[in-house]
């Protein structure tokens, strides 16, 4: 549901841009709305620091519960906000505040969720289990795109612009709070509990002893600068390519290439189904042959195919479907096992925050600006410049992958904790 909340913003941008901004140029309104999309990413590093700290200090469960509540609130705020014609610039400010709230939530959500899944999974199947992050997230994205396709088919353009765009944000807010209820019933991960016991081997029942020592988290983060730069390097290429092909491609096709809205959205639905099928396959494959070969295949393959895929795009929705599908198959290679790789390179004590801060910075600077830059360069007749930009970042990610050790099948849990103490702490943290 959190991915649904985040993704419907770009999917429905062509329909609600004029409701929050007012100009004589629809493309200008879209660009302003995409700037707000990028503004939401500014909050992500701060959310990563805050919720990553909570995840490593007080538990993955608490961090994930707070994140989904904040994201749901932001979605609901957009859905019920008055438009520009009613309250003027106040509508634009509400949109910015809602996206900042969602940016904070997403800054902590993905690292916390990735850490939770990786620590819960059997080590020999961690690649497959980690693929559930993007598999479930894509279901949220797919649901948003499918809803847009259905609404744009059933409603007139005037109705979509007037009220149809509000429905996904209201739905996202309501079901987001249901996701909060589900998360409050989760158990804490054993790896986190064992690290907490390692800080207090006596097994003291005071729940303060289930948290890591004061200051130890940031000291550990500062002791691993190489890991932080590796996360940024791995992320810059993948995040640009992901937001271009998996998130904003239908909206780009509608606004710039002039593909009919309903057709472009249905093409996006079809391509995302292809992506869903590919993600668990590559996750399972990485458990057999390793993480690095699959990561390298993803970034190198997409870099080589960037110009041919962009050249395929025309006013036909079929061209969008085939180009998106090919791109998403390669993206499935990296997204399926990214959560496992990120978790495997960090020690337990900083597994959430160590990923959250550099990852959020990379996504904010490169992923958040990708839809805007792509649309801007295309509007200036310089679409090729953005393609070269994405290729350069993809190659940087490939070089960083070469510096990583092969982490397939490593144990994420601290072996120094006895079974009795581990079971005792599990009861304390999980309730």
CSV table of C-alpha atoms in Angstrom, one decimal:
chain,number,residue,atom,x,y,z
A,1,UNK,CA,0.0,0.0,0.0
A,2,UNK,CA,2.9,2.4,0.6
A,3,UNK,CA,4.2,1.8,-2.9
A,4,UNK,CA,0.7,2.3,-4.2
A,5,UNK,CA,0.6,5.7,-2.4
A,6,UNK,CA,3.9,6.7,-3.8
A,7,UNK,CA,3.4,5.5,-7.3
A,8,UNK,CA,-0.1,6.9,-8.1
A,9,UNK,CA,1.4,10.4,-7.8
A,10,UNK,CA,3.3,10.1,-11.0
A,11,UNK,CA,0.7,7.9,-12.7
A,12,UNK,CA,-2.1,10.5,-12.1
A,13,UNK,CA,0.1,13.6,-12.6
A,14,UNK,CA,-1.4,14.4,-16.0
A,15,UNK,CA,-4.9,14.4,-14.5
A,16,UNK,CA,-4.4,16.4,-11.3
A,17,UNK,CA,-1.5,18.8,-12.2
A,18,UNK,CA,-3.9,21.6,-13.2
A,19,UNK,CA,-5.8,21.1,-9.9
A,20,UNK,CA,-2.9,22.2,-7.8
A,21,UNK,CA,-1.2,24.6,-10.2
A,22,UNK,CA,-2.7,27.0,-12.7
A,23,UNK,CA,-1.1,28.2,-15.9
A,24,UNK,CA,-2.0,28.3,-19.6
A,25,UNK,CA,0.4,25.5,-20.4
A,26,UNK,CA,-0.5,21.9,-19.4
A,27,UNK,CA,3.1,20.8,-19.8
A,28,UNK,CA,4.2,23.5,-17.4
A,29,UNK,CA,1.7,22.3,-14.8
A,30,UNK,CA,3.0,18.8,-15.2
A,31,UNK,CA,6.6,20.0,-14.7
A,32,UNK,CA,5.7,21.9,-11.6
A,33,UNK,CA,3.9,18.8,-10.2
A,34,UNK,CA,7.0,16.7,-11.0
A,35,UNK,CA,9.1,19.2,-9.1
A,36,UNK,CA,6.9,18.5,-6.1
A,37,UNK,CA,7.5,14.8,-6.7
A,38,UNK,CA,11.3,15.6,-6.5
A,39,UNK,CA,10.7,17.7,-3.3
A,40,UNK,CA,9.2,14.6,-1.6
A,41,UNK,CA,12.6,13.0,-2.2
A,42,UNK,CA,14.3,15.7,-0.3
A,43,UNK,CA,12.7,14.4,2.9
A,44,UNK,CA,13.8,10.9,2.3
A,45,UNK,CA,17.4,11.1,3.7
A,46,UNK,CA,15.9,12.7,6.9
A,47,UNK,CA,13.3,10.0,7.1
A,48,UNK,CA,16.1,7.4,6.5
A,49,UNK,CA,18.1,8.8,9.3
A,50,UNK,CA,15.1,9.0,11.7
A,51,UNK,CA,13.4,5.7,11.0
A,52,UNK,CA,16.7,3.9,10.3
A,53,UNK,CA,17.8,4.9,13.8
A,54,UNK,CA,14.5,3.8,15.3
A,55,UNK,CA,14.8,0.4,13.4
A,56,UNK,CA,18.4,-0.2,14.7
A,57,UNK,CA,17.7,1.2,18.2
A,58,UNK,CA,14.2,0.1,19.0
A,59,UNK,CA,13.3,-2.5,16.5
A,60,UNK,CA,12.3,-3.0,12.8
A,61,UNK,CA,8.6,-3.5,13.8
A,62,UNK,CA,8.2,-0.1,15.4
A,63,UNK,CA,10.0,1.7,12.5
A,64,UNK,CA,7.9,0.0,9.8
A,65,UNK,CA,4.6,0.7,11.7
A,66,UNK,CA,5.4,4.5,12.0
A,67,UNK,CA,6.4,4.7,8.4
A,68,UNK,CA,3.2,3.2,7.0
A,69,UNK,CA,1.0,5.4,9.2
A,70,UNK,CA,2.8,8.6,8.0
A,71,UNK,CA,2.6,7.5,4.3
A,72,UNK,CA,-1.1,6.8,4.6
A,73,UNK,CA,-1.8,10.2,6.2
A,74,UNK,CA,0.0,11.9,3.4
A,75,UNK,CA,-2.0,10.1,0.7
A,76,UNK,CA,-5.3,10.9,2.4
A,77,UNK,CA,-4.4,14.5,2.7
A,78,UNK,CA,-3.8,14.8,-1.1
A,79,UNK,CA,-7.0,13.0,-1.8
A,80,UNK,CA,-9.2,15.4,0.2
A,81,UNK,CA,-7.3,18.6,-0.5
A,82,UNK,CA,-9.2,21.6,-2.0
A,83,UNK,CA,-7.9,22.5,-5.5
A,84,UNK,CA,-6.2,25.7,-6.7
A,85,UNK,CA,-9.5,27.2,-7.8
A,86,UNK,CA,-10.8,27.0,-4.3
A,87,UNK,CA,-7.9,28.1,-2.0
A,88,UNK,CA,-5.3,29.3,-4.5
A,89,UNK,CA,-1.7,28.7,-3.6
A,90,UNK,CA,-2.8,26.9,-0.4
A,91,UNK,CA,-3.5,23.8,-2.6
A,92,UNK,CA,0.1,23.8,-3.8
A,93,UNK,CA,1.3,24.1,-0.2
A,94,UNK,CA,-0.8,21.2,0.9
A,95,UNK,CA,0.5,19.1,-1.9
A,96,UNK,CA,4.1,19.9,-0.9
A,97,UNK,CA,3.5,19.1,2.8
A,98,UNK,CA,1.8,15.8,1.9
A,99,UNK,CA,4.7,14.8,-0.3
A,100,UNK,CA,7.2,15.7,2.4
A,101,UNK,CA,5.4,13.5,4.9
A,102,UNK,CA,5.4,10.6,2.4
A,103,UNK,CA,9.1,11.3,1.6
A,104,UNK,CA,9.9,11.0,5.3
A,105,UNK,CA,8.0,7.7,5.5
A,106,UNK,CA,9.6,6.2,2.4
A,107,UNK,CA,13.0,7.2,3.5
A,108,UNK,CA,12.6,4.8,6.4
A,109,UNK,CA,10.2,2.3,4.9
A,110,UNK,CA,12.2,0.6,2.3
A,111,UNK,CA,15.4,0.1,4.3
A,112,UNK,CA,13.5,-1.1,7.3
A,113,UNK,CA,11.4,-3.5,5.3
A,114,UNK,CA,14.4,-4.8,3.4
A,115,UNK,CA,16.2,-5.4,6.6
A,116,UNK,CA,13.2,-7.1,8.2
A,117,UNK,CA,12.8,-9.5,5.2
A,118,UNK,CA,16.5,-10.3,4.9
A,119,UNK,CA,16.9,-11.0,8.6
A,120,UNK,CA,13.7,-13.2,8.6
A,121,UNK,CA,14.6,-15.3,5.6
A,122,UNK,CA,16.5,-18.6,5.6
A,123,UNK,CA,20.0,-17.8,4.5
A,124,UNK,CA,19.9,-20.2,1.6
A,125,UNK,CA,16.7,-18.6,0.2
A,126,UNK,CA,17.4,-14.9,1.1
A,127,UNK,CA,17.5,-13.9,-2.6
A,128,UNK,CA,14.1,-15.3,-3.2
A,129,UNK,CA,12.6,-13.9,0.0
A,130,UNK,CA,14.1,-10.5,-0.7
A,131,UNK,CA,12.4,-10.4,-4.1
A,132,UNK,CA,9.1,-10.1,-2.2
A,133,UNK,CA,10.0,-6.4,-1.5
A,134,UNK,CA,9.7,-5.4,-5.1
A,135,UNK,CA,7.2,-8.1,-5.9
A,136,UNK,CA,4.7,-6.8,-3.3
A,137,UNK,CA,5.7,-3.2,-4.1
A,138,UNK,CA,5.0,-3.7,-7.8
A,139,UNK,CA,1.6,-5.1,-6.9
A,140,UNK,CA,0.9,-1.8,-5.3
A,141,UNK,CA,2.3,0.1,-8.3
A,142,UNK,CA,0.4,-2.2,-10.7
A,143,UNK,CA,-2.8,-1.7,-8.7
A,144,UNK,CA,-2.4,2.1,-9.1
A,145,UNK,CA,-1.7,1.9,-12.8
A,146,UNK,CA,-4.6,-0.6,-13.3
A,147,UNK,CA,-6.9,1.8,-11.3
A,148,UNK,CA,-5.8,4.7,-13.5
A,149,UNK,CA,-6.5,2.6,-16.7
A,150,UNK,CA,-9.9,1.6,-15.5
A,151,UNK,CA,-10.9,5.1,-14.4
A,152,UNK,CA,-9.6,6.8,-17.6
A,153,UNK,CA,-11.6,4.2,-19.6
A,154,UNK,CA,-14.8,4.7,-17.7
A,155,UNK,CA,-14.6,8.4,-17.1
A,156,UNK,CA,-14.4,11.3,-19.5
A,157,UNK,CA,-11.2,13.4,-19.4
A,158,UNK,CA,-13.2,16.2,-17.7
A,159,UNK,CA,-14.4,13.8,-15.0
A,160,UNK,CA,-10.8,12.5,-14.4
A,161,UNK,CA,-9.5,16.0,-14.0
A,162,UNK,CA,-12.3,17.0,-11.8
A,163,UNK,CA,-12.6,14.2,-9.3
A,164,UNK,CA,-11.4,10.8,-10.7
A,165,UNK,CA,-7.8,11.5,-9.7
A,166,UNK,CA,-8.8,11.8,-6.0
A,167,UNK,CA,-10.0,8.1,-5.7
A,168,UNK,CA,-6.5,6.4,-5.6
A,169,UNK,CA,-5.2,8.8,-2.9
A,170,UNK,CA,-8.2,8.2,-0.7
A,171,UNK,CA,-8.1,4.4,-1.2
A,172,UNK,CA,-4.3,4.5,-0.5
A,173,UNK,CA,-4.9,6.3,2.8
A,174,UNK,CA,-7.6,4.0,4.0
A,175,UNK,CA,-5.8,0.8,3.2
A,176,UNK,CA,-2.6,2.2,4.4
A,177,UNK,CA,-4.1,2.3,7.9
A,178,UNK,CA,-5.1,-1.3,7.5
A,179,UNK,CA,-1.5,-2.1,6.7
A,180,UNK,CA,-0.6,-0.4,10.0
A,181,UNK,CA,-2.9,-2.7,11.9
A,182,UNK,CA,-1.2,-5.7,10.2
A,183,UNK,CA,2.3,-4.4,11.1
A,184,UNK,CA,1.5,-3.9,14.7
A,185,UNK,CA,1.0,-7.7,14.9
A,186,UNK,CA,4.4,-8.6,13.6
A,187,UNK,CA,7.2,-10.2,15.6
A,188,UNK,CA,10.7,-8.6,15.9
A,189,UNK,CA,13.5,-10.3,13.9
A,190,UNK,CA,15.9,-12.6,15.7
A,191,UNK,CA,19.0,-10.9,14.3
A,192,UNK,CA,18.0,-7.6,16.0
A,193,UNK,CA,17.2,-9.3,19.3
A,194,UNK,CA,20.5,-11.2,19.3
A,195,UNK,CA,22.4,-7.9,18.7
A,196,UNK,CA,20.4,-6.4,21.6
A,197,UNK,CA,21.4,-9.3,23.9
A,198,UNK,CA,25.0,-9.0,22.8
A,199,UNK,CA,24.9,-5.5,24.3
A,200,UNK,CA,23.5,-7.0,27.5
A,201,UNK,CA,24.6,-10.7,27.8
A,202,UNK,CA,23.0,-11.0,31.3
A,203,UNK,CA,19.5,-11.2,29.7
A,204,UNK,CA,18.2,-8.4,32.0
A,205,UNK,CA,14.4,-8.1,31.6
A,206,UNK,CA,14.5,-4.3,31.6
A,207,UNK,CA,13.4,-3.6,28.0
A,208,UNK,CA,16.0,-0.7,27.8
A,209,UNK,CA,18.6,-3.5,27.5
A,210,UNK,CA,16.9,-4.7,24.3
A,211,UNK,CA,18.1,-1.5,22.6
A,212,UNK,CA,21.7,-0.9,21.4
A,213,UNK,CA,24.0,1.2,23.6
A,214,UNK,CA,23.8,5.0,23.4
A,215,UNK,CA,26.0,6.4,20.6
A,216,UNK,CA,27.1,2.9,19.4
A,217,UNK,CA,25.0,3.1,16.2
A,218,UNK,CA,26.6,6.3,14.9
A,219,UNK,CA,30.1,5.2,16.0
A,220,UNK,CA,29.6,2.0,13.9
A,221,UNK,CA,28.3,4.0,11.0
A,222,UNK,CA,31.4,6.2,11.0
A,223,UNK,CA,33.6,3.1,11.1
A,224,UNK,CA,32.2,1.9,7.7
A,225,UNK,CA,32.5,4.8,5.2
A,226,UNK,CA,33.3,2.4,2.3
A,227,UNK,CA,29.9,0.7,2.8
A,228,UNK,CA,28.1,4.0,2.7
A,229,UNK,CA,29.7,5.0,-0.6
A,230,UNK,CA,29.1,1.5,-2.1
A,231,UNK,CA,25.4,1.9,-1.4
A,232,UNK,CA,25.3,5.2,-3.1
A,233,UNK,CA,27.2,3.9,-6.1
A,234,UNK,CA,25.0,0.8,-6.4
A,235,UNK,CA,21.9,2.9,-6.2
A,236,UNK,CA,22.4,5.8,-8.6
A,237,UNK,CA,22.1,4.0,-11.8
A,238,UNK,CA,19.4,1.6,-10.8
A,239,UNK,CA,17.1,4.2,-9.2
A,240,UNK,CA,17.2,6.5,-12.3
A,241,UNK,CA,16.4,3.6,-14.6
A,242,UNK,CA,13.7,2.2,-12.3
A,243,UNK,CA,11.9,5.6,-12.0
A,244,UNK,CA,12.1,6.2,-15.7
A,245,UNK,CA,10.8,2.7,-16.8
A,246,UNK,CA,8.8,1.3,-13.9
A,247,UNK,CA,7.2,4.5,-12.5
A,248,UNK,CA,7.0,7.4,-14.9
A,249,UNK,CA,7.0,5.8,-18.4
A,250,UNK,CA,3.2,5.8,-18.9
A,251,UNK,CA,2.9,9.5,-17.7
A,252,UNK,CA,5.9,10.4,-19.9
A,253,UNK,CA,4.2,8.7,-22.9
A,254,UNK,CA,1.0,10.5,-22.3
A,255,UNK,CA,2.5,14.0,-21.7
A,256,UNK,CA,5.4,14.0,-24.2
A,257,UNK,CA,4.9,11.3,-26.9
A,258,UNK,CA,1.1,11.8,-26.9
A,259,UNK,CA,0.1,8.2,-26.5
A,260,UNK,CA,-3.7,8.1,-25.6
A,261,UNK,CA,-4.0,8.0,-21.9
A,262,UNK,CA,-6.0,4.8,-21.5
A,263,UNK,CA,-3.8,2.9,-23.9
A,264,UNK,CA,-0.5,4.0,-22.3
A,265,UNK,CA,-1.8,3.0,-18.8
A,266,UNK,CA,-2.9,-0.4,-20.1
A,267,UNK,CA,0.6,-0.9,-21.7
A,268,UNK,CA,2.1,0.0,-18.3
A,269,UNK,CA,-0.1,-2.7,-16.6
A,270,UNK,CA,1.0,-5.3,-19.0
A,271,UNK,CA,4.7,-4.5,-18.6
A,272,UNK,CA,4.4,-4.6,-14.8
A,273,UNK,CA,2.9,-8.1,-15.0
A,274,UNK,CA,6.0,-9.1,-16.9
A,275,UNK,CA,8.2,-7.5,-14.2
A,276,UNK,CA,6.2,-9.4,-11.5
A,277,UNK,CA,6.9,-12.7,-13.2
A,278,UNK,CA,10.6,-12.0,-13.5
A,279,UNK,CA,11.4,-10.7,-10.0
A,280,UNK,CA,11.1,-14.0,-8.0
A,281,UNK,CA,12.9,-15.9,-10.8
A,282,UNK,CA,16.0,-13.8,-10.5
A,283,UNK,CA,15.8,-13.8,-6.8
A,284,UNK,CA,15.8,-17.6,-6.7
A,285,UNK,CA,18.6,-17.7,-9.4
A,286,UNK,CA,20.8,-15.5,-7.2
A,287,UNK,CA,20.6,-18.1,-4.4
A,288,UNK,CA,22.1,-20.6,-6.8
A,289,UNK,CA,24.8,-18.6,-8.8
A,290,UNK,CA,25.4,-15.6,-6.6
A,291,UNK,CA,24.4,-12.0,-6.4
A,292,UNK,CA,27.2,-10.3,-8.4
A,293,UNK,CA,26.6,-11.9,-11.9
A,294,UNK,CA,23.0,-10.9,-11.8
A,295,UNK,CA,23.6,-7.3,-10.7
A,296,UNK,CA,26.3,-6.8,-13.4
A,297,UNK,CA,24.0,-8.3,-16.0
A,298,UNK,CA,21.3,-5.8,-15.0
A,299,UNK,CA,23.3,-2.6,-15.1
A,300,UNK,CA,25.4,-3.5,-18.2
A,301,UNK,CA,22.3,-4.8,-20.1
A,302,UNK,CA,20.2,-1.7,-19.5
A,303,UNK,CA,23.1,0.6,-20.3
A,304,UNK,CA,23.6,-1.1,-23.7
A,305,UNK,CA,19.8,-1.1,-24.5
A,306,UNK,CA,19.0,2.4,-23.4
A,307,UNK,CA,19.1,4.0,-26.8
A,308,UNK,CA,17.4,1.1,-28.6
A,309,UNK,CA,14.6,1.1,-26.1
A,310,UNK,CA,14.0,4.8,-26.3
A,311,UNK,CA,14.1,4.6,-30.1
A,312,UNK,CA,11.2,2.1,-29.9
A,313,UNK,CA,8.8,4.6,-28.3
A,314,UNK,CA,6.2,6.2,-30.6
A,315,UNK,CA,2.5,7.0,-30.5
A,316,UNK,CA,1.6,3.3,-30.4
A,317,UNK,CA,0.9,1.8,-27.0
A,318,UNK,CA,2.4,-1.4,-28.1
A,319,UNK,CA,5.8,0.2,-28.5
A,320,UNK,CA,5.5,1.4,-24.9
A,321,UNK,CA,4.6,-2.1,-23.7
A,322,UNK,CA,7.5,-3.8,-25.4
A,323,UNK,CA,10.1,-1.2,-24.4
A,324,UNK,CA,8.9,-1.2,-20.8
A,325,UNK,CA,8.8,-5.0,-20.7
A,326,UNK,CA,12.4,-5.4,-21.9
A,327,UNK,CA,13.6,-2.7,-19.5
A,328,UNK,CA,11.7,-4.2,-16.6
A,329,UNK,CA,13.1,-7.7,-17.1
A,330,UNK,CA,16.6,-6.2,-16.7
A,331,UNK,CA,15.5,-4.1,-13.8
A,332,UNK,CA,14.1,-7.3,-12.2
A,333,UNK,CA,17.6,-8.6,-12.0
A,334,UNK,CA,18.8,-5.8,-9.7
A,335,UNK,CA,15.6,-5.0,-7.8
A,336,UNK,CA,14.9,-8.7,-6.9
A,337,UNK,CA,18.2,-9.1,-5.0
A,338,UNK,CA,19.1,-5.5,-4.0
A,339,UNK,CA,17.4,-5.9,-0.5
A,340,UNK,CA,19.5,-9.1,0.1
A,341,UNK,CA,22.7,-7.5,-1.0
A,342,UNK,CA,22.3,-4.3,1.0
A,343,UNK,CA,21.5,-6.4,4.2
A,344,UNK,CA,24.4,-8.8,3.6
A,345,UNK,CA,27.1,-6.1,3.4
A,346,UNK,CA,26.2,-4.4,6.7
A,347,UNK,CA,26.6,-5.5,10.3
A,348,UNK,CA,23.3,-6.0,12.3
A,349,UNK,CA,23.9,-3.0,14.5
A,350,UNK,CA,23.6,-0.5,11.6
A,351,UNK,CA,21.9,-2.7,9.0
A,352,UNK,CA,18.9,-0.3,8.7
A,353,UNK,CA,20.4,3.1,9.2
A,354,UNK,CA,23.6,2.2,7.4
A,355,UNK,CA,21.5,1.5,4.3
A,356,UNK,CA,18.7,4.1,4.9
A,357,UNK,CA,20.8,7.3,4.8
A,358,UNK,CA,23.0,6.8,1.8
A,359,UNK,CA,20.3,5.0,-0.1
A,360,UNK,CA,17.8,7.8,0.5
A,361,UNK,CA,20.3,10.4,-0.5
A,362,UNK,CA,21.0,8.6,-3.8
A,363,UNK,CA,17.3,8.1,-4.5
A,364,UNK,CA,16.5,11.7,-3.7
A,365,UNK,CA,19.2,13.2,-5.9
A,366,UNK,CA,18.9,10.9,-8.8
A,367,UNK,CA,15.6,8.9,-8.7
A,368,UNK,CA,13.5,11.8,-7.5
A,369,UNK,CA,14.7,14.1,-10.3
A,370,UNK,CA,14.6,11.5,-13.1
A,371,UNK,CA,11.0,12.0,-14.2
A,372,UNK,CA,11.4,15.8,-14.3
A,373,UNK,CA,14.8,15.7,-16.1
A,374,UNK,CA,13.4,13.2,-18.7
A,375,UNK,CA,10.3,15.4,-19.4
A,376,UNK,CA,12.4,18.6,-19.4
A,377,UNK,CA,15.0,17.4,-21.8
A,378,UNK,CA,12.3,15.9,-24.1
A,379,UNK,CA,10.4,19.2,-24.1
A,380,UNK,CA,13.7,20.9,-25.2
A,381,UNK,CA,14.3,18.4,-28.0
A,382,UNK,CA,17.3,16.9,-26.1
A,383,UNK,CA,15.9,13.5,-25.2
A,384,UNK,CA,19.3,11.9,-26.1
A,385,UNK,CA,21.1,13.9,-23.4
A,386,UNK,CA,19.0,12.2,-20.6
A,387,UNK,CA,19.7,8.8,-22.1
A,388,UNK,CA,23.4,9.4,-21.9
A,389,UNK,CA,23.0,10.6,-18.4
A,390,UNK,CA,21.2,7.3,-17.4
A,391,UNK,CA,23.8,5.2,-19.2
A,392,UNK,CA,26.7,7.0,-17.3
A,393,UNK,CA,25.0,6.4,-13.9
A,394,UNK,CA,24.3,2.7,-14.9
A,395,UNK,CA,28.0,2.2,-15.6
A,396,UNK,CA,29.0,3.8,-12.3
A,397,UNK,CA,26.8,1.2,-10.5
A,398,UNK,CA,28.4,-1.6,-12.5
A,399,UNK,CA,31.9,-0.5,-11.4
A,400,UNK,CA,30.8,-0.4,-7.8
A,401,UNK,CA,29.3,-3.9,-8.0
A,402,UNK,CA,32.7,-5.1,-9.0
A,403,UNK,CA,34.1,-3.9,-5.6
A,404,UNK,CA,31.6,-6.0,-3.6
A,405,UNK,CA,32.3,-9.4,-2.1
A,406,UNK,CA,30.0,-12.3,-3.1
A,407,UNK,CA,27.6,-12.5,-0.1
A,408,UNK,CA,25.2,-15.3,-1.2
A,409,UNK,CA,24.3,-17.5,1.8
A,410,UNK,CA,26.1,-15.6,4.6
A,411,UNK,CA,24.7,-15.7,8.1
A,412,UNK,CA,23.2,-12.4,9.3
A,413,UNK,CA,22.8,-13.4,13.0
A,414,UNK,CA,25.2,-12.8,15.8
A,415,UNK,CA,26.5,-16.2,16.9
A,416,UNK,CA,27.6,-15.0,20.4
A,417,UNK,CA,24.2,-15.1,21.9
A,418,UNK,CA,23.0,-18.2,23.7
A,419,UNK,CA,19.7,-19.9,22.7
A,420,UNK,CA,18.2,-19.3,26.2
A,421,UNK,CA,18.9,-15.6,26.1
A,422,UNK,CA,17.7,-15.3,22.5
A,423,UNK,CA,14.3,-16.9,23.2
A,424,UNK,CA,13.9,-14.7,26.3
A,425,UNK,CA,14.5,-11.5,24.4
A,426,UNK,CA,12.2,-12.6,21.6
A,427,UNK,CA,9.4,-12.9,24.1
A,428,UNK,CA,10.3,-9.4,25.4
A,429,UNK,CA,10.4,-7.6,22.1
A,430,UNK,CA,7.7,-9.5,20.2
A,431,UNK,CA,5.1,-9.5,23.0
